[in-house]
Amino acid sequence: MYMKWPAHGGQPSKIFELTGINQNEKIYDFSANLNPLGPPRKIKQEFLQSFKQIQNYPDPDYMEATKLVSKHENLPEDHVLLTNGGAEAIFLIAHLFSGQKALVIEPTFSEYKRACEVYNIDVSSLSLSDDNHFTLPLESIVEKLHEVDIVFICRPNNPTGTMTSIDEMKIIIENASKYGTTIIVDEAFIHFAPSEYEDLTSLVETNHNLILLRSLTKIYSVPGLRLGYIIANQHKVNKLRSKQIPWSINGVVTSLLPYLFADETFIEHTKNWLKKQLIYMKAELTSLGFYVSPTVVNFYLLQDDHKNTEELFRFLLNHQLIPRHTQTFKELEGRYLRLAVRNEEENKYLLNVLRLWREQQ
Ligand SMILES: Cc1ncc(COP(=O)(O)O)c(C=O)c1O
């Protein structure tokens, strides 16, 4: 239908331009998965103060900022490497494994594959099937481990919002170690997952074939700041650091870091708020007859009666509501829309527009 679909969400003007639909002043952007409760208020207050940082080079080793992140994660400092967003982490890891073989489980975040292409990594893929609600194909992954050098697993997975248990992850990591295969787990959205879903930090010390990747972008709603980090053993962290460009992370973001972490209840508060909103949204959307992927986080896949979603996509856009298309996600190819969980007013607006859609069917 369209010339070229943008590869990422959060680009409303581009979507309006491509579809030829007029953009009003007030829009509802459901295409980027950012915490509607953020950024933390302190950031706004401190932002002007951080202006003075633009006159200085940042510390090339980011000592203070690394200390803060490792304290936040309860990890030794030498297990943490700050990166320019989760995106740089993905590309640094791909750089380290240049020319080798990777496994990717589709549909997932597109940058794993792109990074592999940049670094001549041969990519094979396995699929999540919608027939079994996008559950990770554990047995097929284990069978493939001896054929590849690295496996990218997105946990929770973008775009499905689904989560693999720590026990299943242990099976993959332990089997992978037999073949010297490294497991890369992207936990960019882990801070939104209910507390019963443990992150994998505790496994890093004992599993030298495990690399974790985190991002502060989503949970603190600061995509313009660009801060992420890698968690791995000291040896891997040093190797990855050797590939990083100097001053990759800007001084403004590192000076704001203490204020991002200042409110220690922020993540817990977000989780509790989101849990209630998700229960509400899932119930409402299901009662309207939509399929919702079994998400545990702040976005989900939506489908209307197995139909292609192009018509619904345009209907939402005509109501100034921007979903994330899935044309560029392998295995989805437009059959679903991805929607973020926004604030209560916006979520209610979405439900009202979807009710209108139902009425006109
Ligand atoms: C799963 C996943 N990992 C990493 C990233 C990159 O995050 P950042 O904005 O921190 O570079 C994204 C961004 O959409 C993502 O969805």
Coordinates of C-alpha atoms and ligand atoms in Angstrom, one line a residue:
M1 CA 0.0 0.0 0.0
Y2 CA 2.8 2.5 0.9
M3 CA 6.1 3.3 -0.6
K4 CA 8.4 2.6 2.3
W5 CA 7.3 1.8 5.9
P6 CA 9.5 3.3 8.6
A7 CA 11.4 0.6 10.4
H8 CA 10.6 2.1 13.9
G9 CA 7.7 3.6 15.8
G10 CA 7.7 7.1 17.2
Q11 CA 7.6 8.8 13.8
P12 CA 4.1 10.2 13.5
S13 CA 4.7 12.9 11.0
K14 CA 6.4 10.4 8.6
I15 CA 3.3 8.1 8.9
F16 CA 0.9 10.9 8.2
E17 CA 3.0 12.0 5.2
L18 CA 3.2 8.5 3.8
T19 CA -0.5 7.8 4.1
G20 CA -1.6 11.3 2.9
I21 CA -3.8 11.7 6.0
N22 CA -3.9 15.1 7.6
Q23 CA -2.1 15.5 10.9
N24 CA -3.9 17.6 13.5
E25 CA -2.3 19.5 16.3
K26 CA -3.4 16.9 18.9
I27 CA -2.3 13.4 18.1
Y28 CA -2.2 10.2 20.1
D29 CA 1.0 8.3 19.5
F30 CA 0.7 4.6 20.4
S31 CA 3.6 3.7 18.1
A32 CA 6.5 4.2 20.6
N33 CA 6.7 2.0 23.7
L34 CA 7.6 4.7 26.3
N35 CA 6.5 4.9 29.9
P36 CA 3.5 7.4 30.0
L37 CA 4.4 8.2 33.6
G38 CA 7.8 9.5 32.6
P39 CA 10.2 11.2 32.4
P40 CA 10.7 11.6 36.2
R41 CA 9.8 15.2 37.2
K42 CA 13.4 15.9 38.5
I43 CA 14.8 15.6 35.0
K44 CA 12.9 18.6 33.8
Q45 CA 14.2 20.6 36.7
E46 CA 17.8 19.6 36.3
F47 CA 18.0 19.8 32.5
L48 CA 19.0 23.4 32.4
Q49 CA 21.8 22.8 34.9
S50 CA 23.2 20.1 32.7
F51 CA 23.8 22.8 30.0
K52 CA 27.3 23.4 31.4
Q53 CA 28.2 19.8 30.4
I54 CA 28.2 20.7 26.7
Q55 CA 31.3 22.8 27.2
N56 CA 33.3 19.8 28.6
Y57 CA 34.4 16.5 27.2
P58 CA 32.7 13.7 29.1
D59 CA 35.0 11.4 31.1
P60 CA 35.9 8.8 28.5
D61 CA 35.6 6.0 31.1
Y62 CA 32.3 7.3 32.5
M63 CA 33.5 6.3 36.0
E64 CA 30.8 8.1 38.0
A65 CA 28.0 7.1 35.7
T66 CA 29.2 3.5 35.6
K67 CA 29.3 3.5 39.4
L68 CA 25.7 4.7 39.6
V69 CA 24.4 2.1 37.1
S70 CA 26.3 -0.8 38.8
K71 CA 24.9 0.4 42.2
H72 CA 21.4 0.6 40.7
E73 CA 21.9 -3.0 39.3
N74 CA 23.7 -4.3 42.3
L75 CA 26.7 -5.5 40.2
P76 CA 30.4 -5.0 40.3
E77 CA 31.4 -2.0 38.1
D78 CA 33.6 -4.1 35.9
H79 CA 30.5 -6.0 34.8
V80 CA 28.9 -2.9 33.3
L81 CA 29.5 -1.1 30.0
L82 CA 27.5 2.1 29.3
T83 CA 26.3 2.5 25.8
N84 CA 24.6 5.1 23.6
G85 CA 21.2 3.6 24.1
G86 CA 20.4 -0.1 23.8
A87 CA 21.0 0.4 20.0
E88 CA 24.7 0.9 20.4
A89 CA 24.9 -2.2 22.7
I90 CA 23.4 -4.3 19.9
F91 CA 25.9 -3.0 17.3
L92 CA 28.9 -3.4 19.7
I93 CA 28.0 -7.0 20.4
A94 CA 27.5 -7.6 16.6
H95 CA 31.0 -6.0 16.1
L96 CA 32.5 -8.4 18.6
F97 CA 31.1 -11.4 16.7
S98 CA 31.9 -10.1 13.2
G99 CA 31.8 -12.7 10.5
Q100 CA 30.3 -15.5 12.7
K101 CA 26.8 -17.1 12.8
A102 CA 23.7 -15.8 14.6
L103 CA 20.2 -17.1 15.4
V104 CA 17.3 -14.6 15.7
I105 CA 13.8 -15.5 16.8
E106 CA 11.2 -13.7 14.7
P107 CA 9.2 -11.5 15.0
T108 CA 11.5 -9.4 17.1
F109 CA 13.4 -6.1 17.2
S110 CA 14.7 -5.5 13.7
E111 CA 18.1 -4.0 14.7
Y112 CA 19.6 -7.4 15.7
K113 CA 19.4 -8.5 12.0
R114 CA 20.5 -5.1 10.7
A115 CA 23.6 -5.1 13.1
C116 CA 24.4 -8.6 12.0
E117 CA 24.3 -7.6 8.3
V118 CA 26.6 -4.6 9.0
Y119 CA 29.2 -7.0 10.6
N120 CA 28.8 -9.8 8.1
I121 CA 27.2 -12.2 10.5
D122 CA 25.3 -15.0 8.9
V123 CA 21.8 -14.9 10.3
S124 CA 19.4 -17.9 10.6
S125 CA 16.0 -17.6 12.2
L126 CA 13.3 -19.5 14.0
S127 CA 9.7 -18.3 14.3
L128 CA 7.3 -17.6 17.1
S129 CA 4.0 -18.9 16.0
D130 CA 0.7 -17.1 16.6
D131 CA -1.0 -20.5 16.8
N132 CA 0.6 -20.9 20.2
H133 CA 0.5 -17.2 21.2
F134 CA 4.2 -16.4 20.4
T135 CA 5.7 -18.8 22.9
L136 CA 9.5 -19.2 22.6
P137 CA 10.2 -22.5 20.7
L138 CA 12.5 -23.8 23.4
E139 CA 13.3 -27.2 21.9
S140 CA 14.0 -25.8 18.4
I141 CA 16.4 -23.2 19.9
V142 CA 18.3 -25.9 21.9
E143 CA 18.6 -28.0 18.7
K144 CA 20.1 -25.1 16.8
L145 CA 22.6 -24.0 19.4
H146 CA 25.5 -26.1 18.0
E147 CA 25.1 -24.4 14.6
V148 CA 25.5 -20.8 15.7
D149 CA 27.9 -18.6 17.7
I150 CA 25.4 -16.2 19.1
V151 CA 21.6 -16.1 19.8
F152 CA 19.6 -12.9 20.2
I153 CA 16.7 -13.2 22.6
C154 CA 14.5 -10.3 23.3
R155 CA 13.0 -10.6 26.8
P156 CA 10.3 -9.3 27.0
N157 CA 10.0 -9.6 23.3
N158 CA 9.3 -6.6 21.1
P159 CA 6.7 -6.6 19.4
T160 CA 4.7 -9.4 21.2
G161 CA 5.3 -8.3 24.8
T162 CA 5.7 -12.0 25.7
M163 CA 8.2 -13.1 28.3
T164 CA 10.3 -16.3 28.7
S165 CA 10.7 -17.6 32.2
I166 CA 14.1 -17.6 33.9
D167 CA 14.0 -21.5 34.1
E168 CA 13.6 -21.7 30.3
M169 CA 16.4 -19.2 29.9
K170 CA 18.6 -21.3 32.1
I171 CA 18.0 -24.3 29.8
I172 CA 19.1 -22.3 26.8
I173 CA 22.1 -20.8 28.5
E174 CA 23.4 -24.0 30.0
N175 CA 23.0 -25.9 26.7
A176 CA 24.6 -23.1 24.8
S177 CA 27.7 -23.2 27.0
K178 CA 28.4 -26.8 25.8
Y179 CA 29.0 -25.5 22.3
G180 CA 30.6 -22.2 23.3
T181 CA 27.6 -20.3 22.0
T182 CA 26.9 -16.9 23.5
I183 CA 23.3 -15.9 24.5
I184 CA 22.5 -12.2 24.1
V185 CA 19.4 -11.2 26.0
D186 CA 17.9 -7.8 25.3
E187 CA 16.1 -6.8 28.5
A188 CA 15.2 -3.2 27.2
F189 CA 11.7 -3.6 28.6
I190 CA 12.4 -5.7 31.7
H191 CA 11.6 -2.8 34.0
F192 CA 8.0 -2.9 33.0
A193 CA 7.5 -6.7 33.7
P194 CA 5.8 -7.8 36.9
S195 CA 8.3 -8.5 39.7
E196 CA 7.6 -12.3 39.5
Y197 CA 9.5 -12.2 36.2
E198 CA 13.1 -12.1 37.3
D199 CA 15.7 -10.3 35.2
L200 CA 18.8 -12.4 34.4
T201 CA 21.4 -10.3 36.3
S202 CA 22.0 -13.1 38.8
L203 CA 23.1 -15.5 36.0
V204 CA 25.9 -13.3 34.6
E205 CA 28.5 -14.1 37.2
T206 CA 28.2 -17.9 36.7
N207 CA 27.5 -18.0 32.9
H208 CA 30.3 -16.5 30.9
N209 CA 28.4 -17.1 27.7
L210 CA 25.6 -14.6 28.7
I211 CA 25.5 -11.0 27.7
L212 CA 22.6 -8.8 28.9
L213 CA 21.5 -5.5 27.3
R214 CA 19.4 -2.9 29.0
S215 CA 18.1 0.5 28.1
L216 CA 16.9 3.5 30.2
T217 CA 15.1 4.9 27.2
K218 CA 11.8 3.1 27.7
I219 CA 11.2 3.0 31.4
Y220 CA 12.2 6.7 32.0
S221 CA 10.7 7.8 28.7
V222 CA 13.9 9.6 27.5
P223 CA 14.6 8.4 23.9
G224 CA 16.3 11.7 23.1
L225 CA 18.9 11.2 25.9
R226 CA 20.4 7.9 24.6
L227 CA 21.5 5.7 27.5
G228 CA 21.8 1.9 27.7
Y229 CA 24.3 -0.6 29.1
I230 CA 25.7 -4.0 28.7
I231 CA 26.0 -6.4 31.6
A232 CA 28.5 -9.2 31.2
N233 CA 31.5 -10.7 32.8
Q234 CA 34.6 -8.5 33.0
H235 CA 36.4 -10.2 30.2
K236 CA 33.5 -9.6 27.7
V237 CA 33.0 -6.1 29.0
N238 CA 36.6 -5.3 28.3
K239 CA 36.5 -6.7 24.8
L240 CA 33.3 -4.8 24.0
R241 CA 34.8 -1.6 25.4
S242 CA 37.7 -1.9 23.0
K243 CA 35.3 -1.6 20.1
Q244 CA 33.4 1.4 21.4
I245 CA 34.0 4.8 19.8
P246 CA 35.4 7.4 22.2
W247 CA 32.9 9.7 24.1
S248 CA 30.1 7.6 22.7
I249 CA 27.8 8.7 25.6
N250 CA 27.2 12.4 26.0
G251 CA 27.9 14.4 29.1
V252 CA 24.4 15.7 29.4
V253 CA 22.9 12.3 29.9
T254 CA 25.6 11.2 32.4
S255 CA 25.0 14.4 34.5
L256 CA 21.3 13.7 34.5
L257 CA 21.7 10.1 35.6
P258 CA 21.5 10.7 39.4
Y259 CA 18.2 12.4 38.9
L260 CA 16.8 9.6 36.7
F261 CA 17.6 7.2 39.6
A262 CA 16.6 9.6 42.4
D263 CA 13.1 8.3 42.9
E264 CA 13.7 4.7 43.9
T265 CA 10.0 4.0 43.8
F266 CA 9.5 5.1 40.2
I267 CA 10.0 1.6 38.6
E268 CA 7.8 -0.1 41.2
H269 CA 5.1 2.6 40.8
T270 CA 5.2 2.1 37.1
K271 CA 4.9 -1.7 37.4
N272 CA 1.9 -1.4 39.7
W273 CA 0.2 1.2 37.5
L274 CA 0.8 -0.8 34.4
K275 CA -0.5 -4.0 35.8
K276 CA -3.9 -2.4 36.5
Q277 CA -4.0 -0.7 33.1
L278 CA -3.1 -3.9 31.3
I279 CA -5.9 -5.9 33.0
Y280 CA -8.3 -3.1 32.1
M281 CA -7.2 -2.8 28.5
K282 CA -7.0 -6.6 27.8
A283 CA -10.5 -7.0 29.2
E284 CA -12.0 -4.1 27.1
L285 CA -10.2 -5.1 23.9
T286 CA -11.2 -8.7 24.2
S287 CA -14.8 -7.8 24.9
L288 CA -14.7 -5.8 21.7
G289 CA -13.7 -8.9 19.9
F290 CA -10.0 -8.2 19.3
Y291 CA -7.1 -10.6 19.7
V292 CA -4.5 -9.3 22.1
S293 CA -1.0 -11.0 22.4
P294 CA -0.3 -12.4 25.9
T295 CA 1.9 -9.4 26.9
V296 CA 3.3 -8.7 30.3
V297 CA 4.6 -5.2 29.5
N298 CA 3.6 -1.8 28.1
F299 CA 2.7 -2.8 24.5
Y300 CA 0.8 -5.6 22.7
L301 CA -0.1 -6.9 19.3
L302 CA -3.7 -6.5 18.3
Q303 CA -5.6 -8.3 15.6
D304 CA -9.1 -8.0 14.3
D305 CA -10.6 -11.4 13.2
H306 CA -7.4 -12.6 11.4
K307 CA -7.8 -9.8 8.9
N308 CA -5.0 -7.7 7.4
T309 CA -4.9 -4.5 9.5
E310 CA -4.3 -1.9 6.8
E311 CA -7.9 -0.7 6.9
L312 CA -7.9 -0.5 10.7
F313 CA -4.5 1.3 10.6
R314 CA -6.0 4.0 8.4
F315 CA -9.1 4.3 10.5
L316 CA -7.0 4.9 13.6
L317 CA -4.9 7.4 11.8
N318 CA -8.0 9.2 10.6
H319 CA -8.8 9.6 14.3
Q320 CA -5.2 11.0 14.9
L321 CA -4.2 7.8 16.7
I322 CA -0.9 6.3 15.5
P323 CA -0.4 2.6 15.9
R324 CA 2.9 0.8 15.0
H325 CA 2.4 -1.0 11.7
T326 CA 3.9 -4.5 11.6
Q327 CA 4.8 -4.5 7.9
T328 CA 8.5 -4.7 8.7
F329 CA 8.3 -7.4 11.3
K330 CA 9.1 -10.8 9.8
E331 CA 6.3 -13.3 10.5
L332 CA 3.7 -10.6 11.0
E333 CA 3.9 -8.7 7.7
G334 CA 1.0 -6.4 8.6
R335 CA -1.4 -8.9 10.1
Y336 CA -1.3 -7.2 13.5
L337 CA -0.9 -3.7 14.9
R338 CA 1.4 -3.0 17.8
L339 CA 0.0 -0.6 20.4
A340 CA 1.6 1.0 23.4
V341 CA -0.2 1.2 26.8
R342 CA -0.5 5.0 27.2
N343 CA -2.0 7.1 30.0
E344 CA -5.6 6.5 31.1
E345 CA -7.1 9.3 29.0
E346 CA -5.3 8.1 25.8
N347 CA -6.2 4.5 26.5
K348 CA -9.9 5.4 26.8
Y349 CA -9.6 7.4 23.6
L350 CA -8.2 4.3 21.8
L351 CA -11.1 2.2 23.1
N352 CA -13.7 4.8 22.0
V353 CA -12.2 4.8 18.5
L354 CA -12.1 1.0 18.4
R355 CA -15.8 1.0 19.4
L356 CA -16.6 3.3 16.5
W357 CA -14.7 0.9 14.2
R358 CA -16.8 -2.0 15.5
E359 CA -20.0 -0.1 15.0
Q360 CA -19.3 0.6 11.4
Q361 CA -18.4 -3.1 10.6
Ligands
LIG1 C1 13.9 -4.5 22.2 C2 14.6 -3.2 22.0 N1 15.9 -3.2 22.3 C3 16.6 -2.0 22.2 C4 16.1 -0.9 21.7 C5 16.9 0.3 21.5 O1 16.7 1.2 22.6 P1 17.4 2.6 22.8 O2 16.5 3.6 22.4 O3 17.9 2.6 24.2 O4 18.6 2.6 21.8 C6 14.7 -0.9 21.3 C7 14.1 0.3 20.8 O5 13.0 0.3 20.3 C8 14.0 -2.1 21.5 O6 12.7 -2.1 21.2

